[in-house]
Short mmCIF file of C-alpha atoms and ligand atoms in Angstrom, two decimals:
data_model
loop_
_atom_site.label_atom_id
_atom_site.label_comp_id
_atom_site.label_asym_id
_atom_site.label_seq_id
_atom_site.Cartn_x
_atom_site.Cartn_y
_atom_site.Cartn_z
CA UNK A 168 -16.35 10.36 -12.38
CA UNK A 169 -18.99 12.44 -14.17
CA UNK A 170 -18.23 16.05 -14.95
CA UNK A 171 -21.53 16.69 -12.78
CA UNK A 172 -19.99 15.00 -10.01
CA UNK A 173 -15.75 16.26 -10.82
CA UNK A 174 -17.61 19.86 -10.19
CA UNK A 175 -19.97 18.89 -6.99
CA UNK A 176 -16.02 17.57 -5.51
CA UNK A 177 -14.92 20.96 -6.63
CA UNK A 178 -17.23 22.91 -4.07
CA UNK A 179 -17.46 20.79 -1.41
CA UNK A 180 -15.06 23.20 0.34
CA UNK A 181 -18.28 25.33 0.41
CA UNK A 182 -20.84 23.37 1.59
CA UNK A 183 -21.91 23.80 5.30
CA UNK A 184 -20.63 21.49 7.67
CA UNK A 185 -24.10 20.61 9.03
CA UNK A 186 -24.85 19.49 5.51
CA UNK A 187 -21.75 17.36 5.07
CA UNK A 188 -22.46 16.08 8.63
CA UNK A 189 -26.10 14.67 7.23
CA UNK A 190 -24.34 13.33 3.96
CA UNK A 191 -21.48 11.62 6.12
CA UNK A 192 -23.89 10.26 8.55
CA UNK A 193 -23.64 6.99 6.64
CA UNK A 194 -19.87 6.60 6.98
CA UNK A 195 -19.48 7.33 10.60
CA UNK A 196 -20.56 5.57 13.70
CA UNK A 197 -21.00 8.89 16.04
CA UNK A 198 -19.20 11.81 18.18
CA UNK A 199 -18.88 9.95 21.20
CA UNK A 200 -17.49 6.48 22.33
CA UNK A 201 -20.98 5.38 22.68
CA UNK A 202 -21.72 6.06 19.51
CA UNK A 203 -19.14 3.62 18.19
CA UNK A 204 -19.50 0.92 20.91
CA UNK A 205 -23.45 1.13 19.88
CA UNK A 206 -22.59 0.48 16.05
CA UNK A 207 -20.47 -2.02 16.56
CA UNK A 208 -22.35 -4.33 18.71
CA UNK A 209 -24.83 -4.17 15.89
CA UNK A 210 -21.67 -5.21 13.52
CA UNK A 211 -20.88 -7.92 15.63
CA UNK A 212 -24.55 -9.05 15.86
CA UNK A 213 -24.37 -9.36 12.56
CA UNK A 214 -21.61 -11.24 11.92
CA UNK A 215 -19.12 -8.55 11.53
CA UNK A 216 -16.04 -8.15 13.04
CA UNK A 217 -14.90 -3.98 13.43
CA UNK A 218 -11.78 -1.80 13.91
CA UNK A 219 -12.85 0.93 15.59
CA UNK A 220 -10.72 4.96 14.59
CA UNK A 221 -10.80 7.85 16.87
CA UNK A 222 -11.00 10.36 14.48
CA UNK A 223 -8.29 13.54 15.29
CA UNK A 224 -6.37 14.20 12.64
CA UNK A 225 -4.00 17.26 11.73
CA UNK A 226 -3.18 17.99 15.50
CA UNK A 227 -0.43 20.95 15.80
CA UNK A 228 0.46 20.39 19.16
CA UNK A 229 1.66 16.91 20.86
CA UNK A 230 -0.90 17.39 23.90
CA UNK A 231 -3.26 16.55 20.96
CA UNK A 232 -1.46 13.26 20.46
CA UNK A 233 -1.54 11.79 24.21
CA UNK A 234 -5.26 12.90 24.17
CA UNK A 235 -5.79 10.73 20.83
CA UNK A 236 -3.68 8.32 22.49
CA UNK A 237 -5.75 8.12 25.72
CA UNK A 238 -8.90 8.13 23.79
CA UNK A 239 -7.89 5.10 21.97
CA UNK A 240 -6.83 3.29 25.37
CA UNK A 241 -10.54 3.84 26.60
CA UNK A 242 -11.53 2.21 23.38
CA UNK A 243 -9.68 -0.70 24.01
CA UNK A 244 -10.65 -0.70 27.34
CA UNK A 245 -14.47 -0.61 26.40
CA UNK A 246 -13.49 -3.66 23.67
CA UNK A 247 -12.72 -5.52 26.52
CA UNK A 248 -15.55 -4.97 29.25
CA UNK A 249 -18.18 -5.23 26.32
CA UNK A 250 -16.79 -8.37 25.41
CA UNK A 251 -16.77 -7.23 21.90
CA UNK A 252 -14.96 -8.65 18.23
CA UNK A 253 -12.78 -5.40 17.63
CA UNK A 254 -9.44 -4.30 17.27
CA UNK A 255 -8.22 -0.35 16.42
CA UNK A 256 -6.93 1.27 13.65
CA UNK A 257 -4.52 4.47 14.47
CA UNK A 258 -2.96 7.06 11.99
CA UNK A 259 0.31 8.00 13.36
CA UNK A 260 0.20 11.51 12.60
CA UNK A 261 -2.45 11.85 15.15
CA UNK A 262 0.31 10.34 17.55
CA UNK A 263 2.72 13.36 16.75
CA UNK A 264 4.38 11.72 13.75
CA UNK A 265 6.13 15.12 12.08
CA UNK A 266 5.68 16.96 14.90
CA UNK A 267 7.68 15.02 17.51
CA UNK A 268 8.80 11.30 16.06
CA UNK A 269 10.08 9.97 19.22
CA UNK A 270 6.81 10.93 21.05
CA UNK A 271 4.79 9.31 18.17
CA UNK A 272 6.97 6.07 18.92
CA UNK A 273 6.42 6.24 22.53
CA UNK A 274 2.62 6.28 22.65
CA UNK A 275 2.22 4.13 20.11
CA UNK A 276 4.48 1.68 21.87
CA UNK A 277 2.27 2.42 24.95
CA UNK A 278 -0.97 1.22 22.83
CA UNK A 279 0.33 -1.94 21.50
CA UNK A 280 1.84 -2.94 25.06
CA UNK A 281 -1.34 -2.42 26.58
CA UNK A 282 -3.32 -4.04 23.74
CA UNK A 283 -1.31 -7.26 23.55
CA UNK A 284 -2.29 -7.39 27.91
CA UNK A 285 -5.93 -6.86 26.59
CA UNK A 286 -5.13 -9.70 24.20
CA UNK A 287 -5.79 -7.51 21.36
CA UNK A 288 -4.56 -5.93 18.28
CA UNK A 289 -3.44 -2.20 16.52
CA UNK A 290 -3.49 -1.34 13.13
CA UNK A 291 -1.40 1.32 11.99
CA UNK A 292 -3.25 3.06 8.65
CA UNK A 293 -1.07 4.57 5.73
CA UNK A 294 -1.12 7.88 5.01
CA UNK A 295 0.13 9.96 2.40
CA UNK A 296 3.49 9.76 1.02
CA UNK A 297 5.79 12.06 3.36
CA UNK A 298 4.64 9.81 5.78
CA UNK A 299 5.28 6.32 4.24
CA UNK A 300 8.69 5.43 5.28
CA UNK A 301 8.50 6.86 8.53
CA UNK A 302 5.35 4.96 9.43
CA UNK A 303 7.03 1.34 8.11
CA UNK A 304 9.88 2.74 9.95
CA UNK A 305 7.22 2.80 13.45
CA UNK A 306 6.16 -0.31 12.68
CA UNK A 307 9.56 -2.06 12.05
CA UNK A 308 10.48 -1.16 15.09
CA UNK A 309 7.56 -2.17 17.06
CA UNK A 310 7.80 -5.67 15.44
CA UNK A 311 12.05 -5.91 16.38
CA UNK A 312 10.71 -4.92 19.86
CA UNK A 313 8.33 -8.31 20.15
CA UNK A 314 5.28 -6.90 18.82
CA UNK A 315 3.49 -8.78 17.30
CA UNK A 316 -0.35 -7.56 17.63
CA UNK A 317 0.46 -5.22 15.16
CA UNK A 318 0.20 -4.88 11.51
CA UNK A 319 0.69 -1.83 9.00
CA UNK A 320 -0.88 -1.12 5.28
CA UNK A 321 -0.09 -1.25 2.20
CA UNK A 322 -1.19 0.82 -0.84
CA UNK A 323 -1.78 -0.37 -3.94
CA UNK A 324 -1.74 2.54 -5.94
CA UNK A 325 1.92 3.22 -4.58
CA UNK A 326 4.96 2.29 -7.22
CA UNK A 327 7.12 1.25 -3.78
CA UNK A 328 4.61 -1.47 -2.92
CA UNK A 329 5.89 -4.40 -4.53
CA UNK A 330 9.56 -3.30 -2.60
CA UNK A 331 8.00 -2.77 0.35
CA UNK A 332 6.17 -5.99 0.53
CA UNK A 333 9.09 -7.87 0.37
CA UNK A 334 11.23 -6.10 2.55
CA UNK A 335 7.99 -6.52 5.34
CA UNK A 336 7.18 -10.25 4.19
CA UNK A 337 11.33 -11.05 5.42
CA UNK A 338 9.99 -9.53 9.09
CA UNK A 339 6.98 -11.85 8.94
CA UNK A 340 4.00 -10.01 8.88
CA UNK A 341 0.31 -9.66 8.40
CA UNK A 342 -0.69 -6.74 5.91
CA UNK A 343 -4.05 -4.60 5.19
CA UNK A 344 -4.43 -4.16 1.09
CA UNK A 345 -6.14 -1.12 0.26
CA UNK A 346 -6.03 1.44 -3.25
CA UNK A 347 -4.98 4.35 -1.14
CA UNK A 348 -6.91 7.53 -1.00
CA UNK A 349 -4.33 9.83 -0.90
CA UNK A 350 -3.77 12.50 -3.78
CA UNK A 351 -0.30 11.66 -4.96
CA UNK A 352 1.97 12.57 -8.14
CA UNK A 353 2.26 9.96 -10.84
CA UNK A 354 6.22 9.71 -10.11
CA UNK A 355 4.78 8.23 -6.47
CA UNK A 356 1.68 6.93 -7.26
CA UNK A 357 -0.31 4.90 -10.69
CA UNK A 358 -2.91 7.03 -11.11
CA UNK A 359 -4.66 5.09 -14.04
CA UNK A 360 -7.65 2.63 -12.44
CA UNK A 361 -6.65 -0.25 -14.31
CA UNK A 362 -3.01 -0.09 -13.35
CA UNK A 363 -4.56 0.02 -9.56
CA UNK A 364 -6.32 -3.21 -10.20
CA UNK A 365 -3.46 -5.00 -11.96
CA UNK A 366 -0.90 -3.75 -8.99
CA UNK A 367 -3.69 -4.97 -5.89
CA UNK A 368 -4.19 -8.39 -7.56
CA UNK A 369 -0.31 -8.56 -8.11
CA UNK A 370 0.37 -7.62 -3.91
CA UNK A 371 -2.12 -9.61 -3.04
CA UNK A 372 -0.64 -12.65 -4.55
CA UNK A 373 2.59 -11.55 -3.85
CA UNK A 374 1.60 -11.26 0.14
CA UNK A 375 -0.35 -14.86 0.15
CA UNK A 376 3.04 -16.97 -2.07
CA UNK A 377 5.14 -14.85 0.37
CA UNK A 378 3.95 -16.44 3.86
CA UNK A 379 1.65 -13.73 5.04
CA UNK A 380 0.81 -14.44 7.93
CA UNK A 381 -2.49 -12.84 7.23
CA UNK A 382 -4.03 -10.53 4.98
CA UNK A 383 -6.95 -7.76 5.45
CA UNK A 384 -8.25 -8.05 1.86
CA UNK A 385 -9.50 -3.87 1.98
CA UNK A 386 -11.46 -3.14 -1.05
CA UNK A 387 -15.37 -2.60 -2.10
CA UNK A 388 -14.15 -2.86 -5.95
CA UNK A 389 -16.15 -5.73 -7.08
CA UNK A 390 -13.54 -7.04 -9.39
CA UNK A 391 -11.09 -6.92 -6.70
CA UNK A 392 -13.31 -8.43 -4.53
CA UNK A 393 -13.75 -11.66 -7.34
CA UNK A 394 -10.27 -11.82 -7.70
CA UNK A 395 -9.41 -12.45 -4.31
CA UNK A 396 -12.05 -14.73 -3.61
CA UNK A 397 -10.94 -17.30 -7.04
CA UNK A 398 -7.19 -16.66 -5.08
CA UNK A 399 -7.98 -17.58 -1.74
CA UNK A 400 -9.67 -20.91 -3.69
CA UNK A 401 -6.82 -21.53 -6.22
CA UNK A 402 -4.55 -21.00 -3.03
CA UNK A 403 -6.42 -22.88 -0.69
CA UNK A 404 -6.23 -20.06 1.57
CA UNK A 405 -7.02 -20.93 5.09
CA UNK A 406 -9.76 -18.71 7.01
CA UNK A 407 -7.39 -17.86 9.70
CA UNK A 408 -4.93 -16.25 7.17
CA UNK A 409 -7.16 -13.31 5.35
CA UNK A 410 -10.06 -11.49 6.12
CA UNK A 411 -12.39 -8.79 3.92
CA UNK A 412 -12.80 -5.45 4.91
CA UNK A 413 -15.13 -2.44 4.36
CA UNK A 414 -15.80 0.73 5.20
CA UNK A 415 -19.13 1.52 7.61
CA UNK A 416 -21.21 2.47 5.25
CA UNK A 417 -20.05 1.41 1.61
CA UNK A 418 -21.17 -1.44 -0.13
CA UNK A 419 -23.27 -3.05 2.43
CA UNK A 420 -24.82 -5.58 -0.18
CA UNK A 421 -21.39 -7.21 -0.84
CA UNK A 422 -20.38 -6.90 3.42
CA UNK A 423 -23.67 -9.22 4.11
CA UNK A 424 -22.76 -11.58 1.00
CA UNK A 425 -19.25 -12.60 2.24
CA UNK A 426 -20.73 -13.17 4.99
CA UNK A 427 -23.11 -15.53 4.50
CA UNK A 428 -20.66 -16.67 2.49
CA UNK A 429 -18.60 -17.63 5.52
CA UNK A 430 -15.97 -15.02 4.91
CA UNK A 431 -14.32 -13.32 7.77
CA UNK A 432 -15.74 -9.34 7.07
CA UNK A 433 -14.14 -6.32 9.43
CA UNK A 434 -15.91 -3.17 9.22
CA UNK A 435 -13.71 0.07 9.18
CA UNK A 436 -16.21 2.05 11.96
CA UNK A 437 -14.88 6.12 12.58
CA UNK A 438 -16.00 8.00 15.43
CA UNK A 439 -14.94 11.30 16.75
CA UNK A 440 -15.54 15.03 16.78
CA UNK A 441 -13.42 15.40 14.42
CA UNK A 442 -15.60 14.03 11.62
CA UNK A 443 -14.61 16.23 8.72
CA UNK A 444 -11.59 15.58 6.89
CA UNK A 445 -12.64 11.94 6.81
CA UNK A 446 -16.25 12.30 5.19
CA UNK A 447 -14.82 14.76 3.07
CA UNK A 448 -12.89 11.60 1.71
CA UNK A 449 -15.36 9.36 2.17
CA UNK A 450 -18.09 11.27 0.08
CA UNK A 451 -15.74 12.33 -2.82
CA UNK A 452 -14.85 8.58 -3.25
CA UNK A 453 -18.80 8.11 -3.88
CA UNK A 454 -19.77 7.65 -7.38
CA UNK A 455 -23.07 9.42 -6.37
CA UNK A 456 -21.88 12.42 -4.88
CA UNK A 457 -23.97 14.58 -7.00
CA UNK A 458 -27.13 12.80 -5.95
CA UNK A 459 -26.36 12.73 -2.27
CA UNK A 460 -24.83 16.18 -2.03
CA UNK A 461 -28.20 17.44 -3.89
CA UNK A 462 -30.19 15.31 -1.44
CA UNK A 463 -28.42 16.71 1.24
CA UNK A 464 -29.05 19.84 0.63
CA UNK A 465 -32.34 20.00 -1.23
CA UNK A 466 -34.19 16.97 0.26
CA UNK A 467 -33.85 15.53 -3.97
CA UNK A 468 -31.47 12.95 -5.49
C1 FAD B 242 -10.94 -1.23 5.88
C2 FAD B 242 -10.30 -0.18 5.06
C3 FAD B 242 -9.18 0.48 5.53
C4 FAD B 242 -8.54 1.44 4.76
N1 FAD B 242 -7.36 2.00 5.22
C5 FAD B 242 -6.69 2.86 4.42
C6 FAD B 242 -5.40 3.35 4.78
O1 FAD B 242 -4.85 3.00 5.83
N2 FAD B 242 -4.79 4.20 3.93
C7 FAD B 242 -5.35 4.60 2.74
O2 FAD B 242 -4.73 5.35 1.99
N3 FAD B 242 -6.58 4.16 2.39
C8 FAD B 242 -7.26 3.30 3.19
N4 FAD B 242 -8.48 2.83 2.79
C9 FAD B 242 -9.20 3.48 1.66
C10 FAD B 242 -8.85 2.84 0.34
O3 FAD B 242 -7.51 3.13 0.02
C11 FAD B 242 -9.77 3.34 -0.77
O4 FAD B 242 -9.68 4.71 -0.89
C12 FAD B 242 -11.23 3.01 -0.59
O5 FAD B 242 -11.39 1.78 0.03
C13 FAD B 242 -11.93 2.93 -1.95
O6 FAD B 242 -11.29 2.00 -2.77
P1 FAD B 242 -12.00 0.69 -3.30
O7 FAD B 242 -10.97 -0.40 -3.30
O8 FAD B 242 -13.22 0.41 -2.55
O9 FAD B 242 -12.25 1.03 -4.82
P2 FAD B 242 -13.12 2.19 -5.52
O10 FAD B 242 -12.90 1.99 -6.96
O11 FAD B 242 -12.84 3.52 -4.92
O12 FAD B 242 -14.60 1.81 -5.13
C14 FAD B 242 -15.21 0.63 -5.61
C15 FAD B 242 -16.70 0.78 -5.45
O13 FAD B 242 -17.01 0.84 -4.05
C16 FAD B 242 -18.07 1.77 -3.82
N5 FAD B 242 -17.55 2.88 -3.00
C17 FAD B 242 -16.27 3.17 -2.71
N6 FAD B 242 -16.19 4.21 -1.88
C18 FAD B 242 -17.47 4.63 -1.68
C19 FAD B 242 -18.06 5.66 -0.89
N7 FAD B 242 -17.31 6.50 -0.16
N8 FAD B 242 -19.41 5.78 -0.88
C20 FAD B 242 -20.16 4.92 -1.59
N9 FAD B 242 -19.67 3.91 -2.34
C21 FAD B 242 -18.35 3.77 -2.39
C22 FAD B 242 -18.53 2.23 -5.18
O14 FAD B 242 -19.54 1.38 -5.64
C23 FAD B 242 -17.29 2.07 -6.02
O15 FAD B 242 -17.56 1.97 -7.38
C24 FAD B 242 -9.10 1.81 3.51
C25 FAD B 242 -10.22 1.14 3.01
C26 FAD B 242 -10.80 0.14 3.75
C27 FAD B 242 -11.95 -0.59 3.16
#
């Protein structure tokens, strides 16, 4: 990243929300359920499958947590009666995780069961390290339970991975590959981009020799994205075991090429009042920032 850019990151704590609401509007579907059931009817109508996040992180109290949880049921709900190609993607701290484990285990439970009667699927996201074991540890059990419209990530940026791949692989499982966007130390975490790569295009191979049953291939990194596709190829990967997927809002160019490409693409679609946190992440991953936050707040860039 620039050093233009390193100090834009550096004071995005003070820029007004309303600005970072304009700069974000890219990366997130809406406030309201609407919102997202609006953008992703246009992602299906364009060939796109979506997994849809009701964005509520950081909760402090578990009544937080069964409202998350509830919102996410109407979601699933709404999948259904609209008929459309969606699953949902859940962070398990917004289901108490930390705050009350059991109660995380119980409405997450609650999800799945109703999902797999809805015939569809839950995808529990990573989240930063504390969190890691605990969250394989939620999904372990879900899977021992019968479970199996569910599926966890994996980091790439994470020294565990490789460990944790295998371990998961014995279970037989499905997997989502992303970086990780997490800030972590470099005892926990590479932190080098290279040594990112070299560790995604090692998992990735490591999930597809080890029986996968499929893969979310997460990742707008166009070498990344060339690597896979010569694996799936040299593999003879079969559709129904991987799929690409992107972030509303990033890359859109290389979204519509795997798909004409006959590639199987799910966009990552975020709605919620609780917007912040997430386009704060979104926009410091952008290696424009400087021009959008300038735009943003000037009308330039
Ligand atoms: C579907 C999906 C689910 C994810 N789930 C998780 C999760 O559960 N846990 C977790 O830790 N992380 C998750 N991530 C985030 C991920 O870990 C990365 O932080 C993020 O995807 C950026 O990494 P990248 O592979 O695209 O590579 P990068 O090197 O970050 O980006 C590659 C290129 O993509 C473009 N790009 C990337 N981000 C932006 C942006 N915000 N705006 C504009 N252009 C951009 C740029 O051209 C950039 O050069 C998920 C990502 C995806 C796609």
């Amino acid at each position: 990243m620039k050093l233009f850019d390193r100090a834009v990151v550096a004071t995005l704590p003070l820029v007004p929300r309303a600005i970072v609401r304009k700069i974000a509007d890219r990366y997130i579907a809406g406030e309201t359920i609407e919102d997202a059931m609006r953008v992703v009817r246009a992602l299906n109508g364009a060939g796109c499958e979506a997994t849809i996040d009701v964005l509520g992180e950081f909760i402090t109290d578990f009544k937080q947590a069964e409202a998350t949880a509830t919102a996410y049921r109407q979601v699933l709900e709404r999948i259904t009666t609209e008929k459309l190609r969606a699953n949902v993607s859940i962070k398990l701290t917004a289901f108490g995780l930390g705050l009350n484990d059991d109660g995380c285990l119980a409405l997450a439970r609650g999800l799945v069961a109703r999902a797999k009667e809805l015939n569809n699927f839950v995808r529990i996201d990573m989240e930063n390290s504390p969190y890691t074991t605990k969250t394989l540890g939620v999904y372990r059990r879900l899977k021992n339970e019968g479970f199996i419209n569910c599926g966890v990530v994996i980091q790439a940026y994470m020294r565990r991975s490789p460990a944790d791949v295998a371990d998961l692989l014995k279970l037989g499982t499905g997997f989502r590959l992303c970086k990780g966007i997490y800030v972590e130390t470099p005892e926990i975490a590479y932190k080098d981009r290279e040594e990112v790569r070299n560790q995604y295009k090692s998992l990735l191979q490591q999930m597809f020799e080890g029986g996968a049953t499929k893969v979310g291939i997460a990742t707008h990194d166009p070498p990344l994205i060339e690597h896979a596709r010569q694996l799936l190829i040299d593999h003879k990967i079969p559709k129904e075991r991987y799929e690409f997927q992107m972030l509303l809002g990033v890359a859109e160019e290389w979204r519509k090429r795997l798909v004409a490409e006959g590639h199987t693409v799910r966009v990552y679609v975020p709605f919620g009042r609780e917007w912040y946190g997430y386009s704060i992440r979104r926009i410091k991953e952008n290696p424009s920032i400087a021009g959008y936050v300038a735009k943003g707040m000037f009308g330039l860039g």
